[in-house]
Coordinates of C-alpha atoms in Angstrom, one line a residue:
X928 CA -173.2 9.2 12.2
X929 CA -169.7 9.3 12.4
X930 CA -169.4 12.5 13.7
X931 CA -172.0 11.4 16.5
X932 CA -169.8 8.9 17.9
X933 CA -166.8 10.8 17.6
X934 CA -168.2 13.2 19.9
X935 CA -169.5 10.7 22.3
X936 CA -166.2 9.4 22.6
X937 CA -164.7 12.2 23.6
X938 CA -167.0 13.3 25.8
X939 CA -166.5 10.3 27.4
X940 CA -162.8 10.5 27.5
X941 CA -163.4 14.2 28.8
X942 CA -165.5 13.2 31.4
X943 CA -163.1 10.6 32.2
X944 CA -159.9 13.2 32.4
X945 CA -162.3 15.5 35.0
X946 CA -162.7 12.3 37.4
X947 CA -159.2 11.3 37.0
X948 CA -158.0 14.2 37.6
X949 CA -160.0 15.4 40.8
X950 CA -160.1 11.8 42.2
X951 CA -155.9 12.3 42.6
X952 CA -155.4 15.7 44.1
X953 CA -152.4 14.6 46.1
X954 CA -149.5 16.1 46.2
X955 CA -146.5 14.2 44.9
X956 CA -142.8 14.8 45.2
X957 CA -141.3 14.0 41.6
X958 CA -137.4 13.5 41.0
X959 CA -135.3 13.0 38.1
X960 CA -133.0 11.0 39.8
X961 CA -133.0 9.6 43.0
X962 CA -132.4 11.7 46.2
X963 CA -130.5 9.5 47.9
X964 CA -127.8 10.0 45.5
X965 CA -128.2 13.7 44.4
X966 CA -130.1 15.1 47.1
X967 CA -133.5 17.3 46.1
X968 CA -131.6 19.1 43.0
X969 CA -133.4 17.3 40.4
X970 CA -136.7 17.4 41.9
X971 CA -139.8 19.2 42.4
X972 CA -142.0 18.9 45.3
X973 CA -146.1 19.6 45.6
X974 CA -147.0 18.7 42.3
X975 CA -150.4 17.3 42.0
X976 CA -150.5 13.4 41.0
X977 CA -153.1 14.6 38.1
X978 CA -150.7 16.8 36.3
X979 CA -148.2 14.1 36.5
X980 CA -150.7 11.3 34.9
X981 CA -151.7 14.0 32.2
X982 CA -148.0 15.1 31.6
X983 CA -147.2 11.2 30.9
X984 CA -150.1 10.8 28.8
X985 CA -149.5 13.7 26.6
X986 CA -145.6 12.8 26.4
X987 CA -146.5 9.3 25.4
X988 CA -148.8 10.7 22.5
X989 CA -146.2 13.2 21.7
X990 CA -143.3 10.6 21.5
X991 CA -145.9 7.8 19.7
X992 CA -146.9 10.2 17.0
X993 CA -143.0 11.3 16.5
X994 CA -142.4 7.5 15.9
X995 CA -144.8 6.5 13.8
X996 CA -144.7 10.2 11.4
X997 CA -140.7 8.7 11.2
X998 CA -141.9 5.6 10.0
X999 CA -144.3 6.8 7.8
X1000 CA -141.3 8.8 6.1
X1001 CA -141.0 5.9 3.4
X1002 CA -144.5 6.3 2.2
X1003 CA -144.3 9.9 1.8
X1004 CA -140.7 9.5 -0.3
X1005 CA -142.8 7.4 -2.0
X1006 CA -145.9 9.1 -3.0
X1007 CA -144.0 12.1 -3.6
X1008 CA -141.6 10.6 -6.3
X1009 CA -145.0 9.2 -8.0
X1010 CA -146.4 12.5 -8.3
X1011 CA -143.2 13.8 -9.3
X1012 CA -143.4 11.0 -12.3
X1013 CA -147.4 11.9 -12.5
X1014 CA -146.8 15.6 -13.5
X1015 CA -143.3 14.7 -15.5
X1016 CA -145.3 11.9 -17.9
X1017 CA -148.5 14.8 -18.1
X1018 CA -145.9 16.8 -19.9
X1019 CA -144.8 14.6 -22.2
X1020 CA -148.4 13.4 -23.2
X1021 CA -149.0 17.3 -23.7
X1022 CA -145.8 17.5 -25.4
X1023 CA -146.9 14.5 -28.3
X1024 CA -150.6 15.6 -28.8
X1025 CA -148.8 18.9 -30.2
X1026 CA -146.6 17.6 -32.0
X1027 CA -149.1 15.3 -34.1
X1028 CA -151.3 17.8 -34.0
X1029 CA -153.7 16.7 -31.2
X1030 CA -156.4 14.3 -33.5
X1031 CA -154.4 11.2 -32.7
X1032 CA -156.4 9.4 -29.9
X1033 CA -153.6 6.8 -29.3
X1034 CA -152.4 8.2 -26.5
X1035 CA -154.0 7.6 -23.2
X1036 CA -155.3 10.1 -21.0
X1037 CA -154.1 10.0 -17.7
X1038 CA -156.6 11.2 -15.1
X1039 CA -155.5 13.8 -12.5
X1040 CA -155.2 13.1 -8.8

């Protein structure tokens, strides 16, 4: 079902993109910084106002997922210090079933990940 909707979705948005992008043909003049000041060296002329939308778009996603991978940096510290701990307290469970010669049951099993 999932997978259904996923795939109507993007349909959708694909359909979307096609309209979008032949409904603004136009060519556009694009400058980095105003003309007036630096003439037309930081600029490109002729590009087509759909590859400037899409370009946006895709630098936006670009930039949001950038942002929010950084933030997520303090999860991933995180999990990986626990799994770290995970494998480090394994051992030591191993480590004391030897050593009293694996029939004591005291010792709690800890499941694996």
């Amino acid at each position: 079902m999932m997978r259904t909707i996923k795939l109507f979705v993007l349909c959708v948005l694909a359909m979307v993109l096609v309209a979008l992008g032949v409904a603004n043909m136009a060519l556009v003049d694009l400058y980095l910084m105003p003309p007036s000041l630096f003439g037309d060296r930081f600029g490109v002329r002729g590009v087509p106002l759909a590859a400037v939308i899409l370009a946006a778009v895709l630098l936006g996603i670009v930039i949001g997922q950038v942002l929010e991978w950084m933030r997520e940096r303090k999860h991933r510290v995180t999990a990986d210090a626990k799994r770290r701990e995970i494998v480090q307290l394994r051992q030591e469970v191993t480590k004391l079933r030897a050593r009293t010669g694996g029939g004591v049951q005291d010792l709690p099993r800890i499941p694996a990940p």
